[in-house]
Amino acid sequence: MSKGPFKLERAGLLQLLQALKTQGYLTLGPTVREGAIVYDELHRLEDLPIGYTDHQEGGSYRLEQRGDGAMFGYNVGPHSWKRFMHPPILRLFRARQANGDLEFESEGEAAPKYAFIGVRACELQAIRVQDRVFLGGPYQDPHYKARREQVFIVAVNCTQAGHTCFCASVESGPRAQTGFDLALTEVVDGEHSYFVGEVGSEAGARLLDRVAHRAAQEAEWNQALALVDRAARQMRHLDTQGLKERLYQSLEHPRWQVVANRCLSCGNCTQVCPTCFCTSVEDHTDLAGQVAERTRRWDSCFTADFSYLHGGSVRVSTLARYRQWLTHKLASWQDQFGLLGCVGCGRCITWCPVGIDLTEEVAAMNDVQTGRFAPKEAGGAHV
Amino acid sequence: MVSLPSPIVVDPMRPRPFRVARVMRETADVVTLELEAQTGPPLRFQPGQFTMLYVFGVGEVPISISGDPQKPERLVHTIRKVGAVTEALCNLRKGAVVGVRGPFGSHWPLEQARGHDVVMVAGGIGLPPLRPAIYHLLHHRQDYGRVYLLYGARTPRDLLFPEELKRWQYTLSHAPGATPVRVTVDRAEGDWDGAVGLVTSLIAPLTIDPSRTTALMVGPEVMMRFTIAELRKRGIPEENLYLSMERNMKCAVGFCGHCQLGPHFVCRDGPVLAFPQVRDWMTRKEV
Ligand SMILES: Cc1cc2nc3c(=O)[nH]c(=O)nc-3n(C[C@H](O)[C@H](O)[C@H](O)COP(=O)(O)OP(=O)(O)OC[C@H]3O[C@@H](n4cnc5c(N)ncnc54)[C@H](O)[C@@H]3O)c2cc1C
Ligand code: SF4
Ligand code: SF4
């Protein structure tokens, strides 16, 4: 892993893709589908969103032509890598009934071997966040673990920020620092582009040996850094200083009602968020009643059933649900996992049908003087 | 690629088969199941912990262990029928096989409570989660001061473990004539000549050394809030008050997110939590 910065032409990128395929990886990366850039299988470089960028605002997303040949000239789309490592639907086990006995089999299918191409810095952080959730506690999720251990990550730095991005505020980007096998920065020149990269792991170094590349010159390296630096200066802002304490002190803030009046409780924000991990389970039996399955599905804290206890939900109002979501992302996540649950990707802002912007909500709660975080005496009247 | 710790592949989401060895109908809607592991070692647990019980094809629910921690070969649960899964559990016959995961969660602070007076307060189906603690106190009676069990049920017919309640009146006692077990019902029926009213009304008359008292409570959240207020009036320090909390749970291992209460995962940090840990959360609406 002694390799320094390198330069890769497009032909080298193609070789890299092919080398990963030869090694049995399912190569996944950005591609255009139904007016959005989503993550799907990459067969060839032409599958990349060449010449596209994504124009994002609160509640809106639009693909536009850049007028050049950039392959990675967009930011992030509605998909995140979590759909591969923490799949939206997963069978947990099969139960078989025979002769009055019951047998349980874990999902036996071998986990797919994924190569992610085009992982943004904020998404690397999102993977670190989910690592804490599924691998960092007293229990480990074997399904996540099997996928995670095998994944090969090619990060691609952002050289421009989207209008809903704020990775710099939460220190997750725009430059990929760790957690990749290879990291690239695309330098675009009209219809052409090349990549300046760095190696992040032994596996990355071994793969690089199999593709045409050369050492990057200092000027090339500096130019790439400058491009990433430009992205850092274009962003929205979230003040993270004392954020947890501020939010805990704001649980009764009037702003929650204001945002609740807009929020549709649709759960889009939780679906697109690369760190949201909540799930529910479903049990089914086959027609003969001999085999039952338990499946796990992504769930959302915005649904009525989420907090259901016999007799009713704990969080009935939209206010309570939005407050749970936001305070979890930005405050209680820190208590639970030792880091922020938000990586500043801006997806929840873009994909919220009414354009609710969490950075704006947090700022609004800063402005107003909040009461001391005074718990009510036990014995209060609510159930 | 990363290298991750822990090479052992265990699947915390896969149940183990347990056979129903005995079924006891406690009341019209409550059943106790005694389970035995089909394979592998018995399930050792600490008083206050729970398991996830799976009924073939129906679903899985969190249920506290209600048996004796010194007799782990029989895994005991006491279940009230309230919905699809609990109903299926209550309808099981001897010989049926269920899935069990666990034990999960935190336990009652019986070590810290040594040398203290112990006040246990249970409402309704809150008594079974306390029963392992009662067995522990009985096994180590001399390590504790005065012990009280305050128990409230809807009607006399809903009282759980009536025979044991009678026995505990003597076995839990710290002095001749003491009445450690105090029971009240919401509504008297039949020849009931005991107390009628809220379980919280039983707290004021207790003889305790407040600064050296530990309280353990399980029941509906309103009941626990009023119980805490009464215990605080008696001068028991906040940090000696412990509750067992209930939240929706799908996984019991911190992956599903459903059981969050502020910073806590009730499945992992709870169900038994000290009052200062939850005060800021359980005293607010819809947290
Ligand atoms: C830590 C813990 C210990 C418990 N110990 C006991 C016990 O010893 N005895 C006992 O009778 N009950 C106990 N409960 C409550 C029991 O889990 C619920 O009554 C049960 O989940 C209801 O499921 P159901 O399908 O029968 O009912 P439904 O009302 O049909 O439930 C539908 C779904 O909602 C969820 N749900 C509903 N009520 C609860 C609830 N109260 N707690 C958690 N999830 C709920 C479940 O996921 C369930 O699958 C305990 C709950 C927790 C969290
Ligand atoms: S909360 Fe919003 S901005 Fe933060 S990581 Fe999730 S989707 Fe991205
Ligand atoms: S914040 Fe927006 S995306 Fe999230 S639930 Fe509310 S309306 Fe839906």
PDB file of C-alpha atoms in Angstrom, chain A residues 25 92-93 95-97 99-107 131 133-135 137-143 145 148-153 181 201 203 206 248 251-252 277-281 283-285 289-294 296 299 305-310 314-318 320 323-324 328 332 335-337 372-383, chain B residues 1-19 38 52 54-61 80-83 95-105 220-222 224-229 232 238 246-265 268-269 275 279-287:
ATOM      1  CA  TYR A  25     -17.694  -8.660  -8.168  1.00  0.00           C
ATOM      2  CA  LEU A  92     -34.330 -13.678   8.176  1.00  0.00           C
ATOM      3  CA  PHE A  93     -35.172 -17.339   8.566  1.00  0.00           C
ATOM      4  CA  ALA A  95     -39.136 -22.335  10.021  1.00  0.00           C
ATOM      5  CA  ARG A  96     -40.088 -25.885   9.100  1.00  0.00           C
ATOM      6  CA  GLN A  97     -42.671 -27.927  10.913  1.00  0.00           C
ATOM      7  CA  ASN A  99     -43.439 -34.511  13.050  1.00  0.00           C
ATOM      8  CA  GLY A 100     -44.304 -32.039  15.768  1.00  0.00           C
ATOM      9  CA  ASP A 101     -40.824 -30.510  15.652  1.00  0.00           C
ATOM     10  CA  LEU A 102     -39.760 -27.074  14.566  1.00  0.00           C
ATOM     11  CA  GLU A 103     -36.525 -26.283  12.764  1.00  0.00           C
ATOM     12  CA  PHE A 104     -35.080 -22.885  12.040  1.00  0.00           C
ATOM     13  CA  GLU A 105     -32.756 -22.161   9.129  1.00  0.00           C
ATOM     14  CA  SER A 106     -31.051 -18.817   8.710  1.00  0.00           C
ATOM     15  CA  GLU A 107     -30.998 -17.393   5.216  1.00  0.00           C
ATOM     16  CA  ASP A 131     -21.269  -0.204  10.656  1.00  0.00           C
ATOM     17  CA  VAL A 133     -25.433   0.156  14.133  1.00  0.00           C
ATOM     18  CA  PHE A 134     -25.085  -3.365  12.763  1.00  0.00           C
ATOM     19  CA  LEU A 135     -21.592  -4.356  13.851  1.00  0.00           C
ATOM     20  CA  GLY A 137     -22.998  -3.265  19.488  1.00  0.00           C
ATOM     21  CA  PRO A 138     -23.265  -6.382  21.604  1.00  0.00           C
ATOM     22  CA  TYR A 139     -24.945  -8.127  18.655  1.00  0.00           C
ATOM     23  CA  GLN A 140     -23.892  -8.204  15.014  1.00  0.00           C
ATOM     24  CA  ASP A 141     -26.192  -8.510  12.039  1.00  0.00           C
ATOM     25  CA  PRO A 142     -24.766 -11.463  10.080  1.00  0.00           C
ATOM     26  CA  HIS A 143     -26.516 -10.384   6.875  1.00  0.00           C
ATOM     27  CA  LYS A 145     -21.675  -8.299   8.004  1.00  0.00           C
ATOM     28  CA  ARG A 148     -19.839  -5.539   4.300  1.00  0.00           C
ATOM     29  CA  GLU A 149     -16.799  -7.767   4.596  1.00  0.00           C
ATOM     30  CA  GLN A 150     -16.691  -8.453   0.874  1.00  0.00           C
ATOM     31  CA  VAL A 151     -17.446  -5.033  -0.526  1.00  0.00           C
ATOM     32  CA  PHE A 152     -14.924  -3.219  -2.706  1.00  0.00           C
ATOM     33  CA  ILE A 153     -15.277   0.555  -2.635  1.00  0.00           C
ATOM     34  CA  ASP A 181     -10.164   0.864  -1.493  1.00  0.00           C
ATOM     35  CA  SER A 201      -6.246  -0.436   1.073  1.00  0.00           C
ATOM     36  CA  ALA A 203      -6.992  -4.704  -2.063  1.00  0.00           C
ATOM     37  CA  ARG A 206      -3.614  -4.956  -5.886  1.00  0.00           C
ATOM     38  CA  TYR A 248     -32.703  18.074  23.906  1.00  0.00           C
ATOM     39  CA  LEU A 251     -38.261  19.255  22.877  1.00  0.00           C
ATOM     40  CA  GLU A 252     -41.114  21.611  23.712  1.00  0.00           C
ATOM     41  CA  PHE A 277     -31.818   1.668   9.568  1.00  0.00           C
ATOM     42  CA  CYS A 278     -35.211   0.919  11.108  1.00  0.00           C
ATOM     43  CA  THR A 279     -37.033  -2.207  10.016  1.00  0.00           C
ATOM     44  CA  SER A 280     -40.142  -4.212  10.693  1.00  0.00           C
ATOM     45  CA  VAL A 281     -40.813  -7.914  10.221  1.00  0.00           C
ATOM     46  CA  ASP A 283     -44.363 -13.627   9.052  1.00  0.00           C
ATOM     47  CA  HIS A 284     -45.844 -15.833   6.350  1.00  0.00           C
ATOM     48  CA  THR A 285     -46.729 -19.503   6.061  1.00  0.00           C
ATOM     49  CA  GLY A 289     -48.739 -24.702   6.633  1.00  0.00           C
ATOM     50  CA  GLN A 290     -45.450 -26.586   6.877  1.00  0.00           C
ATOM     51  CA  VAL A 291     -42.979 -23.820   6.160  1.00  0.00           C
ATOM     52  CA  ALA A 292     -43.055 -20.308   7.598  1.00  0.00           C
ATOM     53  CA  GLU A 293     -40.800 -17.399   6.749  1.00  0.00           C
ATOM     54  CA  ARG A 294     -39.860 -14.251   8.528  1.00  0.00           C
ATOM     55  CA  ARG A 296     -37.449  -7.968   7.413  1.00  0.00           C
ATOM     56  CA  ASP A 299     -39.684   0.666   8.116  1.00  0.00           C
ATOM     57  CA  ASP A 305     -47.573   1.173  13.596  1.00  0.00           C
ATOM     58  CA  PHE A 306     -43.974   2.002  14.354  1.00  0.00           C
ATOM     59  CA  SER A 307     -44.477   2.779  18.022  1.00  0.00           C
ATOM     60  CA  TYR A 308     -47.608   0.667  18.481  1.00  0.00           C
ATOM     61  CA  LEU A 309     -48.187  -0.862  21.881  1.00  0.00           C
ATOM     62  CA  HIS A 310     -51.287  -2.779  22.798  1.00  0.00           C
ATOM     63  CA  VAL A 314     -46.815   6.046  21.545  1.00  0.00           C
ATOM     64  CA  ARG A 315     -46.284   8.749  18.905  1.00  0.00           C
ATOM     65  CA  VAL A 316     -49.716   9.626  17.588  1.00  0.00           C
ATOM     66  CA  SER A 317     -49.072  13.112  16.210  1.00  0.00           C
ATOM     67  CA  THR A 318     -46.970  14.149  13.239  1.00  0.00           C
ATOM     68  CA  ALA A 320     -44.019  13.638  17.763  1.00  0.00           C
ATOM     69  CA  ARG A 323     -39.414  15.281  16.449  1.00  0.00           C
ATOM     70  CA  GLN A 324     -38.392  11.663  16.956  1.00  0.00           C
ATOM     71  CA  HIS A 328     -32.682  10.827  16.602  1.00  0.00           C
ATOM     72  CA  SER A 332     -29.826  10.761  20.462  1.00  0.00           C
ATOM     73  CA  ASP A 335     -25.661   9.006  22.667  1.00  0.00           C
ATOM     74  CA  GLN A 336     -26.375   5.670  21.037  1.00  0.00           C
ATOM     75  CA  PHE A 337     -23.509   5.358  18.581  1.00  0.00           C
ATOM     76  CA  ARG A 372     -34.505  24.990  30.529  1.00  0.00           C
ATOM     77  CA  PHE A 373     -34.714  21.258  29.835  1.00  0.00           C
ATOM     78  CA  ALA A 374     -36.927  20.842  32.854  1.00  0.00           C
ATOM     79  CA  PRO A 375     -38.567  17.467  33.198  1.00  0.00           C
ATOM     80  CA  LYS A 376     -42.073  17.538  34.508  1.00  0.00           C
ATOM     81  CA  GLU A 377     -42.609  15.893  37.849  1.00  0.00           C
ATOM     82  CA  ALA A 378     -43.489  12.251  37.600  1.00  0.00           C
ATOM     83  CA  GLY A 379     -47.201  11.741  38.065  1.00  0.00           C
ATOM     84  CA  GLY A 380     -48.163  14.019  35.175  1.00  0.00           C
ATOM     85  CA  ALA A 381     -51.490  13.346  33.579  1.00  0.00           C
ATOM     86  CA  HIS A 382     -50.669  11.870  30.194  1.00  0.00           C
ATOM     87  CA  VAL A 383     -50.877   8.150  29.595  1.00  0.00           C
TER      88      VAL A 383
ATOM     89  CA  MET B   1     -12.131  -4.257   2.002  1.00  0.00           C
ATOM     90  CA  VAL B   2     -12.322  -4.107   5.749  1.00  0.00           C
ATOM     91  CA  SER B   3     -11.539  -6.726   8.301  1.00  0.00           C
ATOM     92  CA  LEU B   4     -14.128  -6.873  10.998  1.00  0.00           C
ATOM     93  CA  PRO B   5     -13.961  -8.287  14.510  1.00  0.00           C
ATOM     94  CA  SER B   6     -15.691 -11.421  15.840  1.00  0.00           C
ATOM     95  CA  PRO B   7     -15.215 -14.360  13.511  1.00  0.00           C
ATOM     96  CA  ILE B   8     -18.021 -16.420  15.051  1.00  0.00           C
ATOM     97  CA  VAL B   9     -21.080 -16.328  12.865  1.00  0.00           C
ATOM     98  CA  VAL B  10     -24.001 -16.298  15.243  1.00  0.00           C
ATOM     99  CA  ASP B  11     -27.363 -15.158  14.065  1.00  0.00           C
ATOM    100  CA  PRO B  12     -29.112 -13.250  16.835  1.00  0.00           C
ATOM    101  CA  MET B  13     -32.297 -13.145  14.729  1.00  0.00           C
ATOM    102  CA  ARG B  14     -32.732 -16.913  14.511  1.00  0.00           C
ATOM    103  CA  PRO B  15     -34.840 -18.546  17.246  1.00  0.00           C
ATOM    104  CA  ARG B  16     -34.089 -21.821  19.000  1.00  0.00           C
ATOM    105  CA  PRO B  17     -36.832 -24.441  19.293  1.00  0.00           C
ATOM    106  CA  PHE B  18     -38.280 -24.974  22.784  1.00  0.00           C
ATOM    107  CA  ARG B  19     -40.993 -27.473  23.688  1.00  0.00           C
ATOM    108  CA  GLN B  38     -35.052 -28.945  22.372  1.00  0.00           C
ATOM    109  CA  MET B  52     -38.651 -13.071  22.108  1.00  0.00           C
ATOM    110  CA  TYR B  54     -42.093 -16.938  18.203  1.00  0.00           C
ATOM    111  CA  VAL B  55     -45.235 -18.830  17.242  1.00  0.00           C
ATOM    112  CA  PHE B  56     -44.961 -20.664  13.939  1.00  0.00           C
ATOM    113  CA  GLY B  57     -46.172 -18.417  11.143  1.00  0.00           C
ATOM    114  CA  VAL B  58     -47.970 -16.010  13.496  1.00  0.00           C
ATOM    115  CA  GLY B  59     -45.254 -13.746  14.863  1.00  0.00           C
ATOM    116  CA  GLU B  60     -42.891 -12.935  17.652  1.00  0.00           C
ATOM    117  CA  VAL B  61     -43.317 -10.858  20.813  1.00  0.00           C
ATOM    118  CA  ARG B  80     -51.714 -12.077  28.848  1.00  0.00           C
ATOM    119  CA  LYS B  81     -53.832 -12.503  25.754  1.00  0.00           C
ATOM    120  CA  VAL B  82     -54.180  -9.100  24.077  1.00  0.00           C
ATOM    121  CA  GLY B  83     -53.647  -9.701  20.345  1.00  0.00           C
ATOM    122  CA  GLY B  95     -45.841 -30.689  23.455  1.00  0.00           C
ATOM    123  CA  ALA B  96     -46.080 -27.775  21.021  1.00  0.00           C
ATOM    124  CA  VAL B  97     -42.823 -26.178  19.893  1.00  0.00           C
ATOM    125  CA  VAL B  98     -42.114 -22.442  19.884  1.00  0.00           C
ATOM    126  CA  GLY B  99     -39.091 -20.362  18.907  1.00  0.00           C
ATOM    127  CA  VAL B 100     -37.104 -18.548  21.587  1.00  0.00           C
ATOM    128  CA  ARG B 101     -34.456 -15.859  21.268  1.00  0.00           C
ATOM    129  CA  GLY B 102     -32.691 -14.329  24.215  1.00  0.00           C
ATOM    130  CA  PRO B 103     -32.409 -13.670  27.057  1.00  0.00           C
ATOM    131  CA  PHE B 104     -32.238  -9.970  26.312  1.00  0.00           C
ATOM    132  CA  GLY B 105     -31.953  -6.721  28.154  1.00  0.00           C
ATOM    133  CA  PRO B 220     -48.677   0.762  32.869  1.00  0.00           C
ATOM    134  CA  GLU B 221     -46.663   3.958  32.484  1.00  0.00           C
ATOM    135  CA  VAL B 222     -49.254   6.112  34.277  1.00  0.00           C
ATOM    136  CA  MET B 224     -45.370   3.936  37.328  1.00  0.00           C
ATOM    137  CA  ARG B 225     -45.377   7.733  37.170  1.00  0.00           C
ATOM    138  CA  PHE B 226     -47.726   8.011  40.141  1.00  0.00           C
ATOM    139  CA  THR B 227     -45.792   5.303  41.975  1.00  0.00           C
ATOM    140  CA  ILE B 228     -42.586   7.293  41.512  1.00  0.00           C
ATOM    141  CA  ALA B 229     -44.267  10.433  42.831  1.00  0.00           C
ATOM    142  CA  ARG B 232     -40.311  10.296  46.126  1.00  0.00           C
ATOM    143  CA  GLU B 238     -34.360   8.959  42.574  1.00  0.00           C
ATOM    144  CA  GLU B 246     -42.378  -1.443  27.510  1.00  0.00           C
ATOM    145  CA  ARG B 247     -41.961  -0.367  23.900  1.00  0.00           C
ATOM    146  CA  ASN B 248     -42.709  -1.921  20.536  1.00  0.00           C
ATOM    147  CA  MET B 249     -39.938  -4.387  19.701  1.00  0.00           C
ATOM    148  CA  LYS B 250     -39.244  -6.294  16.520  1.00  0.00           C
ATOM    149  CA  CYS B 251     -35.686  -7.490  16.985  1.00  0.00           C
ATOM    150  CA  ALA B 252     -34.617  -7.085  20.655  1.00  0.00           C
ATOM    151  CA  VAL B 253     -30.978  -6.595  19.578  1.00  0.00           C
ATOM    152  CA  GLY B 254     -30.905  -2.883  18.696  1.00  0.00           C
ATOM    153  CA  PHE B 255     -31.371  -3.197  14.924  1.00  0.00           C
ATOM    154  CA  CYS B 256     -35.053  -2.420  14.331  1.00  0.00           C
ATOM    155  CA  GLY B 257     -35.240   0.978  16.019  1.00  0.00           C
ATOM    156  CA  HIS B 258     -38.799   0.556  17.281  1.00  0.00           C
ATOM    157  CA  CYS B 259     -38.129   0.579  21.015  1.00  0.00           C
ATOM    158  CA  GLN B 260     -36.359   3.915  21.263  1.00  0.00           C
ATOM    159  CA  LEU B 261     -37.070   6.106  24.240  1.00  0.00           C
ATOM    160  CA  GLY B 262     -34.915   9.213  23.852  1.00  0.00           C
ATOM    161  CA  PRO B 263     -31.321   7.967  23.785  1.00  0.00           C
ATOM    162  CA  HIS B 264     -32.252   4.482  25.004  1.00  0.00           C
ATOM    163  CA  PHE B 265     -32.980   1.309  23.144  1.00  0.00           C
ATOM    164  CA  ARG B 268     -30.779  -3.258  25.072  1.00  0.00           C
ATOM    165  CA  ASP B 269     -30.378  -0.524  27.686  1.00  0.00           C
ATOM    166  CA  PHE B 275     -35.599   6.562  36.930  1.00  0.00           C
ATOM    167  CA  ARG B 279     -37.072  10.912  33.714  1.00  0.00           C
ATOM    168  CA  ASP B 280     -36.635  13.470  30.951  1.00  0.00           C
ATOM    169  CA  TRP B 281     -38.329  11.180  28.429  1.00  0.00           C
ATOM    170  CA  MET B 282     -41.117   9.353  30.201  1.00  0.00           C
ATOM    171  CA  THR B 283     -42.493  12.530  31.694  1.00  0.00           C
ATOM    172  CA  ARG B 284     -43.108  14.049  28.267  1.00  0.00           C
ATOM    173  CA  LYS B 285     -45.926  13.318  25.893  1.00  0.00           C
ATOM    174  CA  GLU B 286     -45.334  11.089  22.867  1.00  0.00           C
ATOM    175  CA  VAL B 287     -41.609  10.656  23.206  1.00  0.00           C
TER     176      VAL B 287
END
